[in-house]
Tab-separated table of C-alpha atoms in Angstrom:
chain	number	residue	atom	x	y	z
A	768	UNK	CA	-33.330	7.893	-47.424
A	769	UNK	CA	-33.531	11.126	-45.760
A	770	UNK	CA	-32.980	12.349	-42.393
A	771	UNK	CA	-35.763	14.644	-42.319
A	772	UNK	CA	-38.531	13.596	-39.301
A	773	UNK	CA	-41.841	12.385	-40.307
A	774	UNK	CA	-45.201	13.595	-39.561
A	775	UNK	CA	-45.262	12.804	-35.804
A	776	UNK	CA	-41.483	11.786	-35.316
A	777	UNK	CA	-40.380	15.337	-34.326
A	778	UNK	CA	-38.293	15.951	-30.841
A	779	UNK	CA	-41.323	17.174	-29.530
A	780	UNK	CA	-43.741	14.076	-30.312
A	781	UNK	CA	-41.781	11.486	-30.873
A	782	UNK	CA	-40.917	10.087	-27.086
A	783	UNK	CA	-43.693	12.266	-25.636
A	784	UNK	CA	-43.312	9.625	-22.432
A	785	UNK	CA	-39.985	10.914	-21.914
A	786	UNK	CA	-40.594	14.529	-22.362
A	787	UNK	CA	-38.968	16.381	-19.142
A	788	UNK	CA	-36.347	14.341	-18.381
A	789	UNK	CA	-32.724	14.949	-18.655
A	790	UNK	CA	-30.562	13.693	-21.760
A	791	UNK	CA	-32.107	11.347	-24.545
A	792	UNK	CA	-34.976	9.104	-24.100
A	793	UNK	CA	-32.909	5.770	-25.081
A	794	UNK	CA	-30.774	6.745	-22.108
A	795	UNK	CA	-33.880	6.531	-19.850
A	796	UNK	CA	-34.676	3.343	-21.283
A	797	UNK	CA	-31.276	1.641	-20.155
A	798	UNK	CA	-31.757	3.290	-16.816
A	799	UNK	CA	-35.010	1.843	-16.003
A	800	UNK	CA	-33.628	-1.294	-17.096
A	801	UNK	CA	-30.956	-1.093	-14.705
A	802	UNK	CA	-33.307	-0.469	-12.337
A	803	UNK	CA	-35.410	-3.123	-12.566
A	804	UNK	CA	-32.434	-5.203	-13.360
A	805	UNK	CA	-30.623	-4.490	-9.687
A	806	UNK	CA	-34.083	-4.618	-8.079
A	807	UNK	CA	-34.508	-7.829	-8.755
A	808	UNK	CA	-30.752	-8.454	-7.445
A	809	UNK	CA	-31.066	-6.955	-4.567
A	810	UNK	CA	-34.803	-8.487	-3.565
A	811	UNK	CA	-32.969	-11.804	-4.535
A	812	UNK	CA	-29.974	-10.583	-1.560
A	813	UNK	CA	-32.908	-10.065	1.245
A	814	UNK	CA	-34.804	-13.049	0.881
A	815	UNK	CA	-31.373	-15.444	0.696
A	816	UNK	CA	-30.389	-13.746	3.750
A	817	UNK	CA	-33.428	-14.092	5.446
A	818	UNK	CA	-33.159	-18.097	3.701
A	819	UNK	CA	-30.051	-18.230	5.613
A	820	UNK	CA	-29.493	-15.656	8.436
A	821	UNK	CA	-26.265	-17.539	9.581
A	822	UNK	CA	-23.925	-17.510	6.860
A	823	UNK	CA	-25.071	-13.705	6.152
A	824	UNK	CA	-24.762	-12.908	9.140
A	825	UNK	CA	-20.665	-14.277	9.293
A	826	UNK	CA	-20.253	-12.727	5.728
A	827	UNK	CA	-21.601	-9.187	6.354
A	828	UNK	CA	-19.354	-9.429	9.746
A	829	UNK	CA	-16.582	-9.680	7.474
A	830	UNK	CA	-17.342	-6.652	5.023
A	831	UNK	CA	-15.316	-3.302	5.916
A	832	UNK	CA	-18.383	-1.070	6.211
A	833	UNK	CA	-16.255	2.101	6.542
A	834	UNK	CA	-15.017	1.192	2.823
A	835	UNK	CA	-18.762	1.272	1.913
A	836	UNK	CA	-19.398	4.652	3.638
A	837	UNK	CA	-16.650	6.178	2.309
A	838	UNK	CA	-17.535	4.632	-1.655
A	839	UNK	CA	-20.861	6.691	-0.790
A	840	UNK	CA	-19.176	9.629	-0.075
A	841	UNK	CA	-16.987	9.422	-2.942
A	842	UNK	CA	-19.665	8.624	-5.500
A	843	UNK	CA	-22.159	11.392	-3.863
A	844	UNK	CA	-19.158	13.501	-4.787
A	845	UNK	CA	-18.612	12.224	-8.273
A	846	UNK	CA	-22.178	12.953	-8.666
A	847	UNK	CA	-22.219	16.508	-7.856
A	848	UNK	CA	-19.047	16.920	-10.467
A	849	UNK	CA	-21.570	15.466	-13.249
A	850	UNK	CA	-24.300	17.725	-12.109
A	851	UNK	CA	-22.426	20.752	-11.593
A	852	UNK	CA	-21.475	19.784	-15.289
A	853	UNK	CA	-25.053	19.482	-16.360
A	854	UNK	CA	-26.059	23.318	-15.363
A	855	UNK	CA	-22.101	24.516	-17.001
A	856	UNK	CA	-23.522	22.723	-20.199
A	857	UNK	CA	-26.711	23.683	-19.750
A	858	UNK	CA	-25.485	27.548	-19.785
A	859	UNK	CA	-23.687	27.190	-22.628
A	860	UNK	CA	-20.178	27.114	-20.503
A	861	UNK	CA	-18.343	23.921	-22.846
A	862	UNK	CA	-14.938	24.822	-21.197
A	863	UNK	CA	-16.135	24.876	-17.408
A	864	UNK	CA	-18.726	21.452	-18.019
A	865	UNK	CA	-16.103	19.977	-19.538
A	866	UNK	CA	-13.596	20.442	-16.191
A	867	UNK	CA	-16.296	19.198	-13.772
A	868	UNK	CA	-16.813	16.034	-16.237
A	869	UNK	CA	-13.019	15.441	-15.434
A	870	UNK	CA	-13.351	15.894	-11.919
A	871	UNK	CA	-16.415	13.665	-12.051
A	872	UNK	CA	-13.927	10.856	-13.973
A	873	UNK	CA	-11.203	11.159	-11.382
A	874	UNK	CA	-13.795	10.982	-8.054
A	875	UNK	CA	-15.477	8.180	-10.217
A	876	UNK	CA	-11.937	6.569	-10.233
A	877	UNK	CA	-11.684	6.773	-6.549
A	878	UNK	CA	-14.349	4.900	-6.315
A	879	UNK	CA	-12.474	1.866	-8.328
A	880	UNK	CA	-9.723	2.320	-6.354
A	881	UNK	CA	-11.441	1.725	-2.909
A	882	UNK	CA	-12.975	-1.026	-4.051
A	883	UNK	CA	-10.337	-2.859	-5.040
A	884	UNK	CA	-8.674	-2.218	-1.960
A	885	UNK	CA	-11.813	-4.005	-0.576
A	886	UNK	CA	-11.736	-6.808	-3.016
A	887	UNK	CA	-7.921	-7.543	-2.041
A	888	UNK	CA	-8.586	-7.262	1.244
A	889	UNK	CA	-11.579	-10.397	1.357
A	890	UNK	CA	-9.598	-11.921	-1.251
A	891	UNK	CA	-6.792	-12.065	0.684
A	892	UNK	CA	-8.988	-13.513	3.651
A	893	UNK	CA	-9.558	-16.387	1.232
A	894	UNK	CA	-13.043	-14.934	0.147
A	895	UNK	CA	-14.062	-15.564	-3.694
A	896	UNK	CA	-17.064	-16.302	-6.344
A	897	UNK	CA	-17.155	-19.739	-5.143
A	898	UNK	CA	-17.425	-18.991	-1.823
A	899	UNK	CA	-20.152	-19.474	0.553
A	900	UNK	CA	-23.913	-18.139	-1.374
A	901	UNK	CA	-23.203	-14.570	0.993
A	902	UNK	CA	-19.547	-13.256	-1.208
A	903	UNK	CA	-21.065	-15.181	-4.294
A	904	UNK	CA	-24.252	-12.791	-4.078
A	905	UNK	CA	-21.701	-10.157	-2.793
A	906	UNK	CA	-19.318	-10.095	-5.411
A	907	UNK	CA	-22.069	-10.722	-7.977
A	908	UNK	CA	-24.042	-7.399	-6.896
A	909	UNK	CA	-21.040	-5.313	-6.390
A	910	UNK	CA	-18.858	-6.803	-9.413
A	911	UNK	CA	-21.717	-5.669	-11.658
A	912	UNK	CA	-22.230	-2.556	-10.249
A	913	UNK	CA	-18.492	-1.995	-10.503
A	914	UNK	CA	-18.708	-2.332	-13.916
A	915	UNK	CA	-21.390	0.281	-14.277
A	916	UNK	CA	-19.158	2.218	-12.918
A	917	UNK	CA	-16.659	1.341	-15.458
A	918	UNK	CA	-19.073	2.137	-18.007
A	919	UNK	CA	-20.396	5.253	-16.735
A	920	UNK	CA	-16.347	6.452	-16.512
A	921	UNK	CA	-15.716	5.836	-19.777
A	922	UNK	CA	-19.494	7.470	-21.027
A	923	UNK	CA	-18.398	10.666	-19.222
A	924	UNK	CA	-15.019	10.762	-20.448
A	925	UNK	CA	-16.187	10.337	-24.130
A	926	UNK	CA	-18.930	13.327	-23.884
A	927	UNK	CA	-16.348	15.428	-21.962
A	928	UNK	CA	-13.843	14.999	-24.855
A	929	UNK	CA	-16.401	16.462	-27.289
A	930	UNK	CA	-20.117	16.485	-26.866
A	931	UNK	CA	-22.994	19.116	-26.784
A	932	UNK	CA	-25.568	19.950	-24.061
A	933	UNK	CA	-27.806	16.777	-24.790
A	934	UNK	CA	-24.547	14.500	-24.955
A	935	UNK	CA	-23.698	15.281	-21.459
A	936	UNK	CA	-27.134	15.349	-19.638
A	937	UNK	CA	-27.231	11.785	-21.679
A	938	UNK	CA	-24.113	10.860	-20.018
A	939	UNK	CA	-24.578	12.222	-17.129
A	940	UNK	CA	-28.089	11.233	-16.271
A	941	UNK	CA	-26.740	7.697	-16.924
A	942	UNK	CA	-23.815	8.274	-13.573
A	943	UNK	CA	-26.289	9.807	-11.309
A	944	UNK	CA	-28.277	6.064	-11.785
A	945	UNK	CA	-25.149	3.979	-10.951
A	946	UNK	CA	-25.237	6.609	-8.247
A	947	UNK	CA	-28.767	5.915	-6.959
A	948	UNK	CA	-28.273	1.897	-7.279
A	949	UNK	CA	-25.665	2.424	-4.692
A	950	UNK	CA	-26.977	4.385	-2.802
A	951	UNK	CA	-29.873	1.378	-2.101
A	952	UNK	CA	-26.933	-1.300	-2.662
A	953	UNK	CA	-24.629	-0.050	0.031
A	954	UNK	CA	-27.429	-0.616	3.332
A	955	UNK	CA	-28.627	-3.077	1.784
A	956	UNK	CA	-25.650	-5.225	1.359
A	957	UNK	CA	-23.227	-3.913	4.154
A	958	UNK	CA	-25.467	-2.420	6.774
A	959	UNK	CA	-29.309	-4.189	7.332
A	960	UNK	CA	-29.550	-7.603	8.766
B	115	UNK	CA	-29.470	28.798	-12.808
B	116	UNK	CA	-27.600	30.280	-10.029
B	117	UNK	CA	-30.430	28.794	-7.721
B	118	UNK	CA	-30.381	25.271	-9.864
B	119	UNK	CA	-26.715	25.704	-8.834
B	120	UNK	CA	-27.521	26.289	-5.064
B	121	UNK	CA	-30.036	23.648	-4.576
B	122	UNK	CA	-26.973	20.912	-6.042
B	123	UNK	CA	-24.622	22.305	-3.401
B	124	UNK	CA	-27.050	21.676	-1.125
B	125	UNK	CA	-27.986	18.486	-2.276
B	126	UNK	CA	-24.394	17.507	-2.125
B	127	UNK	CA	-23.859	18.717	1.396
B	128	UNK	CA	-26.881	17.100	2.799
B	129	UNK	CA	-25.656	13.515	1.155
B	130	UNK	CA	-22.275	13.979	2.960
B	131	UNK	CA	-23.917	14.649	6.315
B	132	UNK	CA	-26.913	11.802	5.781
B	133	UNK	CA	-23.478	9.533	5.091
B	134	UNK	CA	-22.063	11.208	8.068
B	135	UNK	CA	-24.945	10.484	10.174
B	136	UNK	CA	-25.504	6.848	9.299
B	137	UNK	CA	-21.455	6.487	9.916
B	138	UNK	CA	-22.356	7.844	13.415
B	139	UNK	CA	-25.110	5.676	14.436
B	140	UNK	CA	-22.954	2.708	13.989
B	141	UNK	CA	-19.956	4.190	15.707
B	142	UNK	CA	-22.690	4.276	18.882
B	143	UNK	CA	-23.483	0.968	18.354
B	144	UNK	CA	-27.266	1.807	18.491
B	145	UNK	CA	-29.823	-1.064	19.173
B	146	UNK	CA	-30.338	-3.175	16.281
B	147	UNK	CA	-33.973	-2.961	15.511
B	148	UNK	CA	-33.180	1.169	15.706
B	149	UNK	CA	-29.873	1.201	13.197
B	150	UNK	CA	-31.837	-0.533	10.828
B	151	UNK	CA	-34.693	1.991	10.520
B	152	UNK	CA	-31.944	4.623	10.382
B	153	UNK	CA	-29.948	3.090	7.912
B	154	UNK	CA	-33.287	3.113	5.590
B	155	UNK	CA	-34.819	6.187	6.675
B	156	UNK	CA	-30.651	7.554	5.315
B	157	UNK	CA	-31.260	5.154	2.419
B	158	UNK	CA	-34.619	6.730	1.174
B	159	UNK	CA	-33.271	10.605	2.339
B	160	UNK	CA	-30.294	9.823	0.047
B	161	UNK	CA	-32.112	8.444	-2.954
B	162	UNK	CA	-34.710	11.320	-3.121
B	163	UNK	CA	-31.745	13.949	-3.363
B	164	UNK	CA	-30.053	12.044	-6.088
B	165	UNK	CA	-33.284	11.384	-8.200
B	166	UNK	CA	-34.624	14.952	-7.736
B	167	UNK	CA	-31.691	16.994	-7.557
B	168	UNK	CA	-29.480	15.323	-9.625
B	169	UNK	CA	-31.197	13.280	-11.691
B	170	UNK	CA	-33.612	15.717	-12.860
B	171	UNK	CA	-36.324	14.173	-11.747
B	172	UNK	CA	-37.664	17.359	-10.414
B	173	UNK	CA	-38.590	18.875	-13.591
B	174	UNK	CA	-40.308	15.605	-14.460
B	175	UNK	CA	-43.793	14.145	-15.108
B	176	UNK	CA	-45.297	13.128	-11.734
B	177	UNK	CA	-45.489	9.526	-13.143
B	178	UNK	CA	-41.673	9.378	-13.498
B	179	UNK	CA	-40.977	10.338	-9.661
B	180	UNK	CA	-43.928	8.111	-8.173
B	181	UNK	CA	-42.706	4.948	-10.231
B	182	UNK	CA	-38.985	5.406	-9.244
B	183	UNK	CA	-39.640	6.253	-5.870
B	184	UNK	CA	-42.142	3.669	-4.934
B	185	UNK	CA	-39.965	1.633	-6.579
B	186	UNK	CA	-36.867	1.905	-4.583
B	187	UNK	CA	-39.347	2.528	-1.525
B	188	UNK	CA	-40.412	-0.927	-2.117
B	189	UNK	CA	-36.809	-2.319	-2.731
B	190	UNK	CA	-35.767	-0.977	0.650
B	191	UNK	CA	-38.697	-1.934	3.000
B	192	UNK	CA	-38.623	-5.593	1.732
B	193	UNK	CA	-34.488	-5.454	2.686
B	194	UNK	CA	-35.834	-4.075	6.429
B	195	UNK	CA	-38.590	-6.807	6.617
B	196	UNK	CA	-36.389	-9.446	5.572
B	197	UNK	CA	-33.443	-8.357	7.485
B	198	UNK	CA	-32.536	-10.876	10.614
């Protein structure tokens, strides 16, 4: 079987509804999955809090907001690491995308780190899963996305051990999404209501 | 590239403060009804920077920005109109 493209299955015209965006087209595909995916999450959070406005209301009371500001800051930061990694690779500078794809891992790490100081924290308070529906929703939403984060750690620290331009746009268009999902997560779940 | 590099800084900067802002509002305890429409008007400010500056999304088909952005447009004003 050879590699060779077929008639129509070149770069050019084989994904041309992807044509523009950054990294490979699969990569776009699991992002607008995600998206949908936490949409649907988070339009499930509203309408049980506006279901019941009491016990979200006692929950979100409880959440350490400041945490969540400061994950948003510390993400947004991560975020510009990856990017600032993009236009290195993008120039044809391997050594200098590769050292803002660390710096992206370790501000990604911070991230972790705060939030499981937060998840101690309500833990500690007796908070869990099997709580009341508000931390079940709240460690569901966050857990998940925590794991994305996870993920996306682990996709930037493989393409910034030894990757090519497309490998880390790929990689990096995939962290600026679990970027964007917090950014609607963190109001959403901390701050409105 | 230089200017690519520029507008990222920016981009960057501009999250911090929209972070810094939103961190403010609550520090002054502002009405309810009011915090909420700043929290999402921060919300959307924040997403647009990520999905055109650092997602890329600039340089993409028209389709691509309208779909994610009405998307998380829609995401967010449901949270406001359902919020108690």
């Amino acid at each position: 079987m050879s590699d060779a493209a077929l008639p129509g299955e070149t770069d050019e015209g084989a994904w041309p509804l992807f044509r523009g965006l950054q990294g490979h087209p699969m990569m776009w595909v699991l992002i607008v999955s995600e998206f949908a995916v936490f949409a649907a999450m988070l339009c499930a959070f509203a309408i049980a809090r506006r279901l019941n406005p009491d016990v979200f209301a006692a929950g979100q009371a409880q959440l350490h907001a400041g945490l969540g500001a400061l994950n948003t800051a510390v993400l947004a930061t991560s975020g510009w690491c990856a990017a600032r990694a993009s236009l290195a690779a993008a120039s044809g500078r391997s050594g200098v995308a590769h050292s803002w794809l660390f710096a992206a891992v370790v501000v990604g790490l911070c991230f972790l780190v705060v939030k499981g100081v937060e998840y101690a924290g309500l833990v500690g308070a007796g908070h869990g899963l099997e709580g009341d529906l508000f931390f079940t929703l709240y460690f569901l939403l966050t857990g998940f996305h925590a794991l994305h984060v996870v993920l996306g750690i682990v996709i930037l620290a493989v393409v910034a051990w030894a990757a090519d331009r497309e490998a880390i746009e790929t990689g990096v268009a995939f962290w600026h999404a679990v970027d964007l999902i917090w950014i609607v997560m963190f109001p959403v779940v901390y701050l409105l209501g | 590239m230089t200017t690519q590099r520029s507008r990222t800084d920016i981009a960057w900067l501009t999250l911090l403060l929209l972070v810094g802002a939103t961190a403010l509002s609550m520090w002054l305890r502002l009405p309810k009804a009011l915090l909420d429409v700043v929290v999402v008007a921060a919300l959307l400010g924040k997403a647009r920077i990520v999905g055109l500056d650092f997602l890329g999304l600039r340089s993409a088909p028209a389709g691509w920005r309208l779909s994610i952005g009405s998307g998380i447009a829609v995401v967010a004003g449901l949270a406001l109109a359902l919020s108690v």
